[in-house]
Structure formats: C-alpha cells, structure tokens
Amino acid sequence: MCGIVGAIAQRDIVPVLVEGLRRLEYRGYDSAGIAVLNGSGALKRVRTVGKVQILQDAIDGSPTHGPIGIAHTRWATHGVPSERNAHPHISDDGLAIVHNGIIENHEALRAELSASGYTFTSDTDTEVIAHRIHHHLKKGGTLLEAVGHTVAELEGAYALAVVSESDPERIILAREGCPVVIGLGKNENFVASDIAALLPQTRTFVFLEEGDVAEVTRTSVRITDRSGKPVERKIHESELSADAADKGQYAHFMLKEIHEQPRAVADTLQERVANGRLLEAAFGPAATEVFAKTEAVHIIACGTSYHAGFVARYLIEQLANIPCSVEIASEFRYRSPVVPRNTLFVTISQSGETADTLAALRLAKQAGYLSSLAICNVPESSLVRESELVMLTRAGPEIGVASTKAFTTQIAALGLLVVALAKSHGATPEQERTLVTRLVELPGIIEKTLALDPIIQDLAKRFVEKHHALFLGRGTMYPIAMEGSLKLKEISYIHAEAYAAGELKHGPLALVDDDMPVIAVAPNTDLLEKLKSNLMEVKARGGELIVFADPESGMKSSDGVTVITMPKHVSYIQAPVVYTIPLQMLSYHVATARGTDVDKPRNLAKSVTVE
Ligand code: F6R
C-alpha cells in the first residue's frame, strides 16, 4: 500500500524522507517521489518508477535539499505505475500533496476543475485534491483552511500531507479512513502513514483520528476535529526499536519471521497465563463480564487473519461449546447482519488498519453486538483504538508481505480466547489447566518443527516447475490447508487451491493427475481415518501426495506418496499452529527456488488500507 513520510526541521530533511520511504518499502509499492521546499521556499520535486534506491539515485543526480518536505511510495489504484502518476502531485504556485486512499467522487471534482481552467498531468484521483486545495487557497485564507474546505468535499478514504510555497513553514495533514501519525521531535516534527518510517527520528507519536485535520510546524502541532473544533490527541510512546525492522542474518524477512515464531508465540502467552490458569489480566476485567454474557461469537477478518478466525471457529465450538461464525470483512460490511442476542464481535488483524476490517467494526458498532474484541499485532492501530476489548498478539513488526508469525500468534491469542470462553461457560479448573498447558507447550513444539527445514527445502525442488497444487485438510486442518495454499500462491505465483478433504470427490478430484502435487496435513485427530480414505482417492488417480503426518498416523512413504513425520503428541489445540509451520517453510523454499521476490511479492501490499 502507499506510504507517506514528511518532515519539518532546521536541517536538510531529504535523508530523513528517503530513509522513511525505505522503511515503508515492505508495504508494497511501484513508484516513489519526494517534494522539498528549499531554504528559500521554492518547491523541488523528484519522482521515479521502481524501488526507493532508484529515487535516491535520481536525487543524487539532481541535488535536492531543504528543511521541509513530503515523500511517498505509491501502490497504483487510479492510473498505471508511471512517473507522471507518482506522488507528490503539484498544483499551481508550488502546492504539493501526497495521498493514501481512494477518492470516490474524483471524476465529478475533476470535471469541475477542468471547466474552471485547471489542467491535469496525471490519471490519479490525488491530483484532483491538489487542484482543489489550490482553488480554495486562491480565494484567500490559510493553507490549513484550504485543506479543511477541500476535505469537506471529498468522498472516500484519505490520509494526506500538503506543503506549499505560499506557506512554507508548515505541513498540513488530514485523515479519513487511512492512518496518519505525527512524530514529535525537538525543534522538528515528522509525519508518516506508519510509525515504522519514523522510528530512527522519534518514539513519541500522536495519531490523528477520523476526520482530523492537523497543522504541523517545527515547534507545534495543532489538530482540529471534523467539526473544526481544536482537539488534543493523546501522546503515545512506542516501545519499538529502530532496528526492529532489520532482517539480521536471514536472507529474507519472511525466513526470519518464520524462525521467530517460538519467541513470538511465547510472548503472546506471557503474563497472560500462569500455573495452568488464564489470568484475568489477559483480556482485562471488563472482558470477564462480557465473556460471561456471551452466547455466540462472530469473527471478521481478511486473508490470513480470516484463516486464523476459521480455526478459532472449530476451537470455540468444540472446546467452549459456544456457537461461532466467521466471515470475510469485505462481505460482511455490505450486508445487513441479523445479530443473535449477546453475540461477541471479534476482529482479527495483523496491521489493525485493513480498510474492510475497520469498516466491519464500525458497522458492528451500530448493529447491536454485545461488545467488540480486537485481536491485533499493532498496539497503536485504529482497530485497537476503536475496539472495546483488545488482545495484542505481540508478534513484533512483521515486514514480509506474506504473514507468518502474525498468523500463529493470532491462533495462540485465539487459544486464550477459547480458554476464557470455556471458563466462563462452565469449564472445570482441570480443563482450564489442560488447555493452558497445551498452549504453553507450543513454542517448544514449533522449535522442533522448524528442525524439519532441510527436508522441506529438498521437497520444495519438486515444485519448481509445477503450475498447480492442491492442499487438503479436515476440521481445523481445513483452514490450515487454506493458509498453506494462500502462502504458496502469493509468494511463488503457483496456482494453489485448498479443499476440505471430504469435498474432493464432489469436483476437484477431476484435477488430480501425476502433474498435480497434493499436500495434506494429517495430525492425529478424530478425523485422521477419514482423511486417509480421502488421500487414497488421490493415490488411486496417480496424484503425487505429500503428507505432513503425526508419527502415530500409520502413514508411510511409498510410490507416489511422501510422508513427512511431524513432532509426536501434538494435541487438538496445538495442531493448527504446529502444522502451519511446514507449509510456511515449503512456500518459502519453493519461492526462493523459483527466484521470486519473497518479501515483496508482485501486486501485493502489506497493509491494505484501501477498500
Ligand atoms: C497474506 C496476508 C494477507 C493479510 C490480509 C489482512 O499472507 O498477509 O492476506 O492477512 O491482508 O491483513 P491484516 O491481518 O493486517 O488485517
């Protein structure tokens, strides 16, 4: 997704802007640009297609310096990736803007502006905003007022930052539907769409809320809310260190993040369980009351986070005996939900800024749910701030676009939710102890599973020339198969599909031949024998079977069947996390063998802040 960085200081801020853009690269982008007001207030803009390094080379070739500026990485929505569509966009009299989001009424505004003489040099919705601000500025008033008038006319989502030759001592910001944060420094201030961009400069942040407009100078920050009333927003101190986003000894962030999972899951459980008990502090005292009243659970999320929710559905119904449904946020937000009495609304999100998930939460607030719980990895995110109850997943920054440690920590956090709900619905202390003990064992079992890496790397070679793959599982392993298939397709670009194994004979079996690898996840659960029969259906059609199986499954490698033995005694609540690990490693090694950009797969973005 697009990224914004801005700075106002007494020093040359170009290195700050470029470093900020580099730190946002993981979000996914196709072009980058910078606009700087030099010491005498004249605007200079540099834009390039491709990596931030290409922008840096262009800046080196055309020296650009100044104490105030804005910068952007663009992920194309309106208009192809090209220099003319890259941000910043400029209107007359040296007014420059960077924008994340989508303006839905841009066509009407563009027609009006064209009629009044503005010419457009790009296909973007953003250029419309630049001209609109200029149009208001011409009528008199300050840059802040002109931005305020403009955002009142916009429909859609935006985070924007504006500088102007006419008022060169400030950056104006606005937020509606896309995150933007102000970083506070000493006699200098910064702005960004993500705190990761600013961590080398400051750890002190102010988050704008929906509808806010802000004026940032070197020494002050002034924020007004949607109605134009001055407001104070809370100051947050981030605990993240500037090197949290460093890949260290690993070839890719994704590989580092796969190997961080024992620690990440342990951190997610830490101080939330002790002596076989779930502590009240895990979800907070308000949650205990909510859980006692909860008669149903409704989970909403997107992508990988949706798969975590799908796992939780099985666990909540089986272990807490509470009805649970799970749904994709982009579908939920456009229907009229009928909410059963006392239903807890749960959102799951790594970033906490996914536009569809946030919109779903906002809809849920009007729909009569009992309460809202966010399971999220980013403490400062919109989702966390807008939810009544919160469980942070503590995975640490996840930079690889393909989610790994965020997913397994979500399942660990959902495991805690299962215990909390089971407890409030009659589970005995002994049952609580068993579940908590199984969760606490997870980091050790993940560690053992990671030791399968050389075998999986070898296995990955068989996929290099493949075009399709099928993933199978039953029960909680069905969403794990879905996650395995998503991982493979997003980073290796091999088409992959996941099926509940019992569905095989209702259609997908027709695809199976000796060129179609079929990957199955087979822990020792009640459904193992059923799964084995389904796998025989594949074998009988000459399919190439790869099974990650429990040592006591009785499955053995034979002609056309490769069985990879997983750690023993993996229990029902542990299996979703443990059986995810080999699928992550498989997709990683297939992707590296195929030479794709593992951390930044084509067309994808880390944080999907637009609809
Ligand atoms: C896939 C992946 C995405 C995200 C999805 C939701 O590896 O990362 O499918 O899971 O875009 O993002 P969050 O969890 O930030 O809401």
mmCIF file of C-alpha atoms in Angstrom, residues 184 198-199 201-205 236-242:
data_model
loop_
_atom_site.group_PDB
_atom_site.id
_atom_site.type_symbol
_atom_site.label_atom_id
_atom_site.label_comp_id
_atom_site.label_asym_id
_atom_site.label_seq_id
_atom_site.Cartn_x
_atom_site.Cartn_y
_atom_site.Cartn_z
ATOM 1 C CA LEU A 184 7.321 14.624 17.764
ATOM 2 C CA LEU A 198 9.912 7.468 11.803
ATOM 3 C CA LEU A 199 11.492 5.213 14.439
ATOM 4 C CA GLN A 201 13.822 10.025 14.426
ATOM 5 C CA THR A 202 11.471 9.670 17.407
ATOM 6 C CA ARG A 203 9.468 7.273 19.548
ATOM 7 C CA THR A 204 6.857 9.870 20.532
ATOM 8 C CA PHE A 205 3.725 9.854 18.406
ATOM 9 C CA HIS A 236 1.969 7.666 22.727
ATOM 10 C CA GLU A 237 5.492 6.414 23.447
ATOM 11 C CA SER A 238 6.341 3.494 21.158
ATOM 12 C CA GLU A 239 8.360 0.620 22.564
ATOM 13 C CA LEU A 240 9.588 -0.458 19.151
ATOM 14 C CA SER A 241 13.278 -0.003 18.463
ATOM 15 C CA ALA A 242 14.568 1.399 15.190
#
